[in-house]
PDB file of C-alpha atoms in Angstrom:
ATOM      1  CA  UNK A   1      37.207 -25.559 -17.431  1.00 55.00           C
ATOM      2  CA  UNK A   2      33.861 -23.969 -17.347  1.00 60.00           C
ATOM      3  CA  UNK A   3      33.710 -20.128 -17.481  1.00 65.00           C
ATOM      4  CA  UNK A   4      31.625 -18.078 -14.711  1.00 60.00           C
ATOM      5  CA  UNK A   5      29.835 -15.561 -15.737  1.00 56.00           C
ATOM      6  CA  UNK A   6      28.692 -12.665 -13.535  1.00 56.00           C
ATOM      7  CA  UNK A   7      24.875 -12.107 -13.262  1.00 50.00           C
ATOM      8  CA  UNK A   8      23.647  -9.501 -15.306  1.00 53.00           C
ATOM      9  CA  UNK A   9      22.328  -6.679 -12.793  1.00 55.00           C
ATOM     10  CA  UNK A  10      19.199  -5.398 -14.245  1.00 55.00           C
ATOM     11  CA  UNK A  11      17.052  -4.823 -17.350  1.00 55.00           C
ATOM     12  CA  UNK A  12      18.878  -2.515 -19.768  1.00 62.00           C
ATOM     13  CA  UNK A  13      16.297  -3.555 -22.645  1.00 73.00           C
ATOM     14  CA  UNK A  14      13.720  -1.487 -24.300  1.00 75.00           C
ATOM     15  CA  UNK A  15      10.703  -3.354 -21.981  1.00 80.00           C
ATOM     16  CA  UNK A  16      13.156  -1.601 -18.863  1.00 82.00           C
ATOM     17  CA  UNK A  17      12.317   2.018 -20.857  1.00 87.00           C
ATOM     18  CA  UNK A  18       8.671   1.332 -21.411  1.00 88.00           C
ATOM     19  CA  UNK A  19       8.380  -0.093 -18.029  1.00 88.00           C
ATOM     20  CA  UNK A  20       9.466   3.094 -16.922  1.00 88.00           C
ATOM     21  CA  UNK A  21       7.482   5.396 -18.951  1.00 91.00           C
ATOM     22  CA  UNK A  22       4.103   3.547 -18.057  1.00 92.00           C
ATOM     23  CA  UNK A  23       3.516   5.698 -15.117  1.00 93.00           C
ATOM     24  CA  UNK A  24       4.406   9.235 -17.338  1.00 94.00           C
ATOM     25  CA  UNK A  25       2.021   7.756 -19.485  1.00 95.00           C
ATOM     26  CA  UNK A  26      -0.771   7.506 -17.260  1.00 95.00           C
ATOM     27  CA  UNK A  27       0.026  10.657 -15.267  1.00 95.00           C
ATOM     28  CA  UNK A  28      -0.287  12.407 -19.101  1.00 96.00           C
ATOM     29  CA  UNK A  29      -3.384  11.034 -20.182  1.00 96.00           C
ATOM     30  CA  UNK A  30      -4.596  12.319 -16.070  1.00 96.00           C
ATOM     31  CA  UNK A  31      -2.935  15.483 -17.140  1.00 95.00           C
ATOM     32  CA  UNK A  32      -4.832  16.042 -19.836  1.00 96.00           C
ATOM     33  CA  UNK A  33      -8.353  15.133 -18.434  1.00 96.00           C
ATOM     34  CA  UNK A  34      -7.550  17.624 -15.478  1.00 95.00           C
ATOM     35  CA  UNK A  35      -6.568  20.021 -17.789  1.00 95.00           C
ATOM     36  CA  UNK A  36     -10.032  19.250 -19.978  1.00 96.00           C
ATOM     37  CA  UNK A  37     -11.903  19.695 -17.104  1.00 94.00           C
ATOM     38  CA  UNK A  38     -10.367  22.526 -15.691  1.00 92.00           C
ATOM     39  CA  UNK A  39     -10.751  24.357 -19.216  1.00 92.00           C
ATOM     40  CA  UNK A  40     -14.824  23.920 -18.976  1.00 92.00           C
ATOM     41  CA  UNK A  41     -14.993  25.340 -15.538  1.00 87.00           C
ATOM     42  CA  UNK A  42     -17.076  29.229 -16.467  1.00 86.00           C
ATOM     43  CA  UNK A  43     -15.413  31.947 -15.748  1.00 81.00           C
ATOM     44  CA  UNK A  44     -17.541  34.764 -14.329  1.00 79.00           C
ATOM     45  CA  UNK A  45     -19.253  37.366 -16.380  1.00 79.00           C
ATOM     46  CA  UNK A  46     -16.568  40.111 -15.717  1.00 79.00           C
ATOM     47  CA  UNK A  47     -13.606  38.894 -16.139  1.00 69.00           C
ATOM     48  CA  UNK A  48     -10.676  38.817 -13.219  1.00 70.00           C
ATOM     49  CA  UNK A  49      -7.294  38.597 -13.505  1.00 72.00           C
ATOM     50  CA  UNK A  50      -7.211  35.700 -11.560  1.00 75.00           C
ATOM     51  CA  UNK A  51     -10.220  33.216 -12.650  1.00 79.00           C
ATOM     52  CA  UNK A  52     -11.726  30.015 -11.242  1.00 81.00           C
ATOM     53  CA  UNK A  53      -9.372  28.108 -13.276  1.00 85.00           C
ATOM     54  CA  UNK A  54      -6.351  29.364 -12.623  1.00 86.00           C
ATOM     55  CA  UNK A  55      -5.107  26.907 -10.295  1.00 87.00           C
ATOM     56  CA  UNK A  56      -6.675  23.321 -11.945  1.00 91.00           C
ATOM     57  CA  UNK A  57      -5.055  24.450 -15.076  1.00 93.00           C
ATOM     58  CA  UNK A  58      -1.949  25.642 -13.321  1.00 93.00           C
ATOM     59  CA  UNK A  59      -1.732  21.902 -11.907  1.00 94.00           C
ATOM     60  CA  UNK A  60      -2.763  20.070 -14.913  1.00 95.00           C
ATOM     61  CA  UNK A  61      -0.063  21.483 -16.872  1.00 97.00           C
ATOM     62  CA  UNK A  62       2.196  21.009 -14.041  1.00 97.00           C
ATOM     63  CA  UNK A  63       1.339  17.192 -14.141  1.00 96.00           C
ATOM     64  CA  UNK A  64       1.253  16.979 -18.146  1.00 97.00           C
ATOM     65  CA  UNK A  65       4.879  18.728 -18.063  1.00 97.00           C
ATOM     66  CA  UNK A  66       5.813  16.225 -15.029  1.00 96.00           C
ATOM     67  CA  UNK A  67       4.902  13.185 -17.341  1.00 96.00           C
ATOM     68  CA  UNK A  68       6.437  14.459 -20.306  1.00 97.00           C
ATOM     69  CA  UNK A  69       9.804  14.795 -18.741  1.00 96.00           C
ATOM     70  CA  UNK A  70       9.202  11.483 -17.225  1.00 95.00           C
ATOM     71  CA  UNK A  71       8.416   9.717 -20.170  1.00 95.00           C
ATOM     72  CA  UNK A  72      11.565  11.586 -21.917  1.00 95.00           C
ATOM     73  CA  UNK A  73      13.965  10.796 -19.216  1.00 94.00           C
ATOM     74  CA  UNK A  74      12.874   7.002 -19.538  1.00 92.00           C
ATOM     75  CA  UNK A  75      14.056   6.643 -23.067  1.00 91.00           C
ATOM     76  CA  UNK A  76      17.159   9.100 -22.812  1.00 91.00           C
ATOM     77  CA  UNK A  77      18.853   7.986 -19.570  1.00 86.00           C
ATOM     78  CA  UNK A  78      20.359   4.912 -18.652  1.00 75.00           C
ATOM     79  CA  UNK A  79      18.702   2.926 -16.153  1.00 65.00           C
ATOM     80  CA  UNK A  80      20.357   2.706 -12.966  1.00 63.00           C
ATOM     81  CA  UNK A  81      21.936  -0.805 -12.107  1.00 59.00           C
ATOM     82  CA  UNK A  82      20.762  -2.346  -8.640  1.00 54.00           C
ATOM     83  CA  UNK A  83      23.708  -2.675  -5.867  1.00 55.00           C
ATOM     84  CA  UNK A  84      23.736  -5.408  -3.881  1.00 50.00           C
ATOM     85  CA  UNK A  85      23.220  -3.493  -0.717  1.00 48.00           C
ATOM     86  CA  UNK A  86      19.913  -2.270  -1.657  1.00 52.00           C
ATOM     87  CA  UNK A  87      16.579  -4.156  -0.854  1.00 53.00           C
ATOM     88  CA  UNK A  88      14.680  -5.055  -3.637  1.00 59.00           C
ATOM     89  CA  UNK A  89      10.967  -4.726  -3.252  1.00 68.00           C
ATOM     90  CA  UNK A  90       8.932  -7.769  -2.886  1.00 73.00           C
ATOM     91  CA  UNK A  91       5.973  -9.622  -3.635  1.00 80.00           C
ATOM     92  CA  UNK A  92       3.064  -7.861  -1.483  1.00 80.00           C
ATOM     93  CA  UNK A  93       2.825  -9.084   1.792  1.00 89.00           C
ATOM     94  CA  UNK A  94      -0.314 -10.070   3.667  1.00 90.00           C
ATOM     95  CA  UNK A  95       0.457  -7.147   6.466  1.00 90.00           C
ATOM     96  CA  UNK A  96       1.283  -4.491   3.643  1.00 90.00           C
ATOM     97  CA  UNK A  97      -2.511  -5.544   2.042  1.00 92.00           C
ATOM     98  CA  UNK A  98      -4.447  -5.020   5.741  1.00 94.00           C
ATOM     99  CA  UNK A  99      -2.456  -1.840   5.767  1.00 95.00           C
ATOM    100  CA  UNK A 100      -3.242  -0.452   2.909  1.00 94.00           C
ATOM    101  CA  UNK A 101      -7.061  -1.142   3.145  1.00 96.00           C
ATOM    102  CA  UNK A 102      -6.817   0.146   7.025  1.00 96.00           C
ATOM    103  CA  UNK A 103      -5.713   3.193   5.600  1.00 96.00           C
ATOM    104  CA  UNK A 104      -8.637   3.397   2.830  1.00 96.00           C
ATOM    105  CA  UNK A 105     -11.380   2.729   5.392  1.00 97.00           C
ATOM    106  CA  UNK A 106     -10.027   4.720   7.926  1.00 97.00           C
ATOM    107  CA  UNK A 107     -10.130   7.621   5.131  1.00 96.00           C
ATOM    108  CA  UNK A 108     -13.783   6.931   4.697  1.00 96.00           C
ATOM    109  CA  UNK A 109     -14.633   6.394   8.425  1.00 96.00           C
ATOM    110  CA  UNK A 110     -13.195  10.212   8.675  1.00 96.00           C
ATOM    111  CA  UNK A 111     -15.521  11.293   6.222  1.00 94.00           C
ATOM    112  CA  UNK A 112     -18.470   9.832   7.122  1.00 96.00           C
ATOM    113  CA  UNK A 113     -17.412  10.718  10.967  1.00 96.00           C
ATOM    114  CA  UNK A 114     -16.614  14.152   9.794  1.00 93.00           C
ATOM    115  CA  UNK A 115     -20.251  14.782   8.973  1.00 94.00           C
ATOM    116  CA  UNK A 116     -21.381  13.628  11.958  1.00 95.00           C
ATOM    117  CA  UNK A 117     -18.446  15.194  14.629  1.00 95.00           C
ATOM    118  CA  UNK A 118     -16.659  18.447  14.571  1.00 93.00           C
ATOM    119  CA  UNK A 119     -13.537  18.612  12.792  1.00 94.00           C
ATOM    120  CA  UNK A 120     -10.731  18.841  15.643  1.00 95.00           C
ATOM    121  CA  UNK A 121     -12.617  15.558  16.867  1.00 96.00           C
ATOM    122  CA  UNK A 122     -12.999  13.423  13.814  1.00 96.00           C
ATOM    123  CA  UNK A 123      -9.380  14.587  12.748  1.00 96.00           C
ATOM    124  CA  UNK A 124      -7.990  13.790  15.764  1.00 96.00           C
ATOM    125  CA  UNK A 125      -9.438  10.030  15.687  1.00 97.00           C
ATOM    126  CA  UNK A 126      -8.509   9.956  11.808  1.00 97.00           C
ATOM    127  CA  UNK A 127      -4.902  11.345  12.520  1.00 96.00           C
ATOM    128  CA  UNK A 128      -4.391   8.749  15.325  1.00 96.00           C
ATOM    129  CA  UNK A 129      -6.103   5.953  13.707  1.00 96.00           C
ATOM    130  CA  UNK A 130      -3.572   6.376  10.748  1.00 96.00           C
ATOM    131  CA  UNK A 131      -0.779   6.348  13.078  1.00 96.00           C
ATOM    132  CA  UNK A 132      -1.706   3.269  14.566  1.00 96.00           C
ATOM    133  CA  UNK A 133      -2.007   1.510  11.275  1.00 95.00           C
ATOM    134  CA  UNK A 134       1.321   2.517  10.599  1.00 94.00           C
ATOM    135  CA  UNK A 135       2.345   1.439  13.507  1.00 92.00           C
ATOM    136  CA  UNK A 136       2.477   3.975  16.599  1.00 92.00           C
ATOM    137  CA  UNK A 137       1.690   2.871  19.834  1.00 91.00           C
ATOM    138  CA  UNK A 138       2.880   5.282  22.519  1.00 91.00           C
ATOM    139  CA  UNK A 139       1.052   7.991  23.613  1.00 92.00           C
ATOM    140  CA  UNK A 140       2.912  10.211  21.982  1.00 92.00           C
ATOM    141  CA  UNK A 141       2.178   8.215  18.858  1.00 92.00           C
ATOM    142  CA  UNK A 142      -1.314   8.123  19.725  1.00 94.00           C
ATOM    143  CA  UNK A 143      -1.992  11.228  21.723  1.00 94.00           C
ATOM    144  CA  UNK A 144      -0.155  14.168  21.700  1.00 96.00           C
ATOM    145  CA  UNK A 145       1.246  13.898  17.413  1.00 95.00           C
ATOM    146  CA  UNK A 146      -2.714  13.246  16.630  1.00 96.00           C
ATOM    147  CA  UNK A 147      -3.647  16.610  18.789  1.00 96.00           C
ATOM    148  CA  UNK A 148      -1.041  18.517  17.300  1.00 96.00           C
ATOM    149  CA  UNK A 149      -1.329  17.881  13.646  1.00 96.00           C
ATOM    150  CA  UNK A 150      -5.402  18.414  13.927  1.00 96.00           C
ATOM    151  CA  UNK A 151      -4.764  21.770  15.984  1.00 96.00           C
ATOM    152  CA  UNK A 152      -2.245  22.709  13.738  1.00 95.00           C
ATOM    153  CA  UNK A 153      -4.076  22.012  10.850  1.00 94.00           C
ATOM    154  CA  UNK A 154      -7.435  23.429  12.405  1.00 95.00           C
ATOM    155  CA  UNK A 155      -5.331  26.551  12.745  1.00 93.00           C
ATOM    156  CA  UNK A 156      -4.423  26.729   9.545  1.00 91.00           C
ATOM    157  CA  UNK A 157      -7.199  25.766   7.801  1.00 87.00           C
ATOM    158  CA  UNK A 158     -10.462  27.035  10.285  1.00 89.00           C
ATOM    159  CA  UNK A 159      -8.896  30.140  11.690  1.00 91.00           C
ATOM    160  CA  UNK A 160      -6.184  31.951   8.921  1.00 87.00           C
ATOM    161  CA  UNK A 161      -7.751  30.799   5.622  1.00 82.00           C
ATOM    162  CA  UNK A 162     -11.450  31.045   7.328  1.00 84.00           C
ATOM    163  CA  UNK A 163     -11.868  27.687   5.333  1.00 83.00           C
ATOM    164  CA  UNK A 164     -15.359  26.275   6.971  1.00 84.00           C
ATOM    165  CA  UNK A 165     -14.541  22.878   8.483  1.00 81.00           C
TER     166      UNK A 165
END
């Protein structure tokens, strides 16, 4: 009588740990180049309580402290066993790939359209062109969510923060 063994669900093994502390890994190494950089921004000649570097720093260490716990968590918890239920990602898929490179060259149609076109026009086209990558096609979808998020980021941008756009 042969014996039936269950399938082993997931990698428990010490590639599983490393495989998930690659990406702490990378986001440290980012970390600390941000944080290099932000360190050799000059400060002015009188010095401020709050400098130019204040907020680069502030996110580099955010993002080194980020990968550190990442990279911790990796080798002290266990990894979490797949259920049945949920769907396990795939190989890439030819739709995903157009996506994904819609998205880039819509990104630098907007800025090259930006220089050309006021903002609340060459957001609104970016905004809805993004949408219909992803798959709006109402005119909600296309219209009216575009208009708002521009406006409302126009708003908040170009009118309370008096950031020139």
């Amino acid at each position: 009588m042969a014996i039936h063994h269950p399938p082993i669900q997931g990698d428990h093994g010490a590639a599983a740990r490393w495989r998930a502390a690659a990406p702490g890994m990378v986001f440290l190494v980012l970390g600390a180049v941000f944080l290099w950089l932000a360190r050799s921004i000059e400060l002015p000649a009188r010095a401020l309580a709050v400098s130019p570097r204040i907020w680069p720093e502030t996110l580099a260490i955010g993002i080194v402290g980020l990968s550190a716990l990442q990279i911790v968590l990796a080798f002290v918890t266990t990894p979490a066993v797949a259920d049945d239920d949920e769907d396990e990602d795939g190989p890439a898929t030819r739709s995903g790939i157009v996506r994904v490179v819609g998205f880039v060259a819509a990104t630098l149609a907007f800025g090259v359209l930006w220089y050309y076109l006021h903002f609340l026009v060459s957001g609104l086209i970016f905004v809805a062109a993004l949408t219909w990558i992803a798959g709006g096609r109402g005119i909600k979808d296309l219209l009216f969510f575009p208009a708002g998020v521009t406006v409302v980021i126009y708003g908040l941008f170009g009118l309370l923060l008096r950031v020139p756009l």
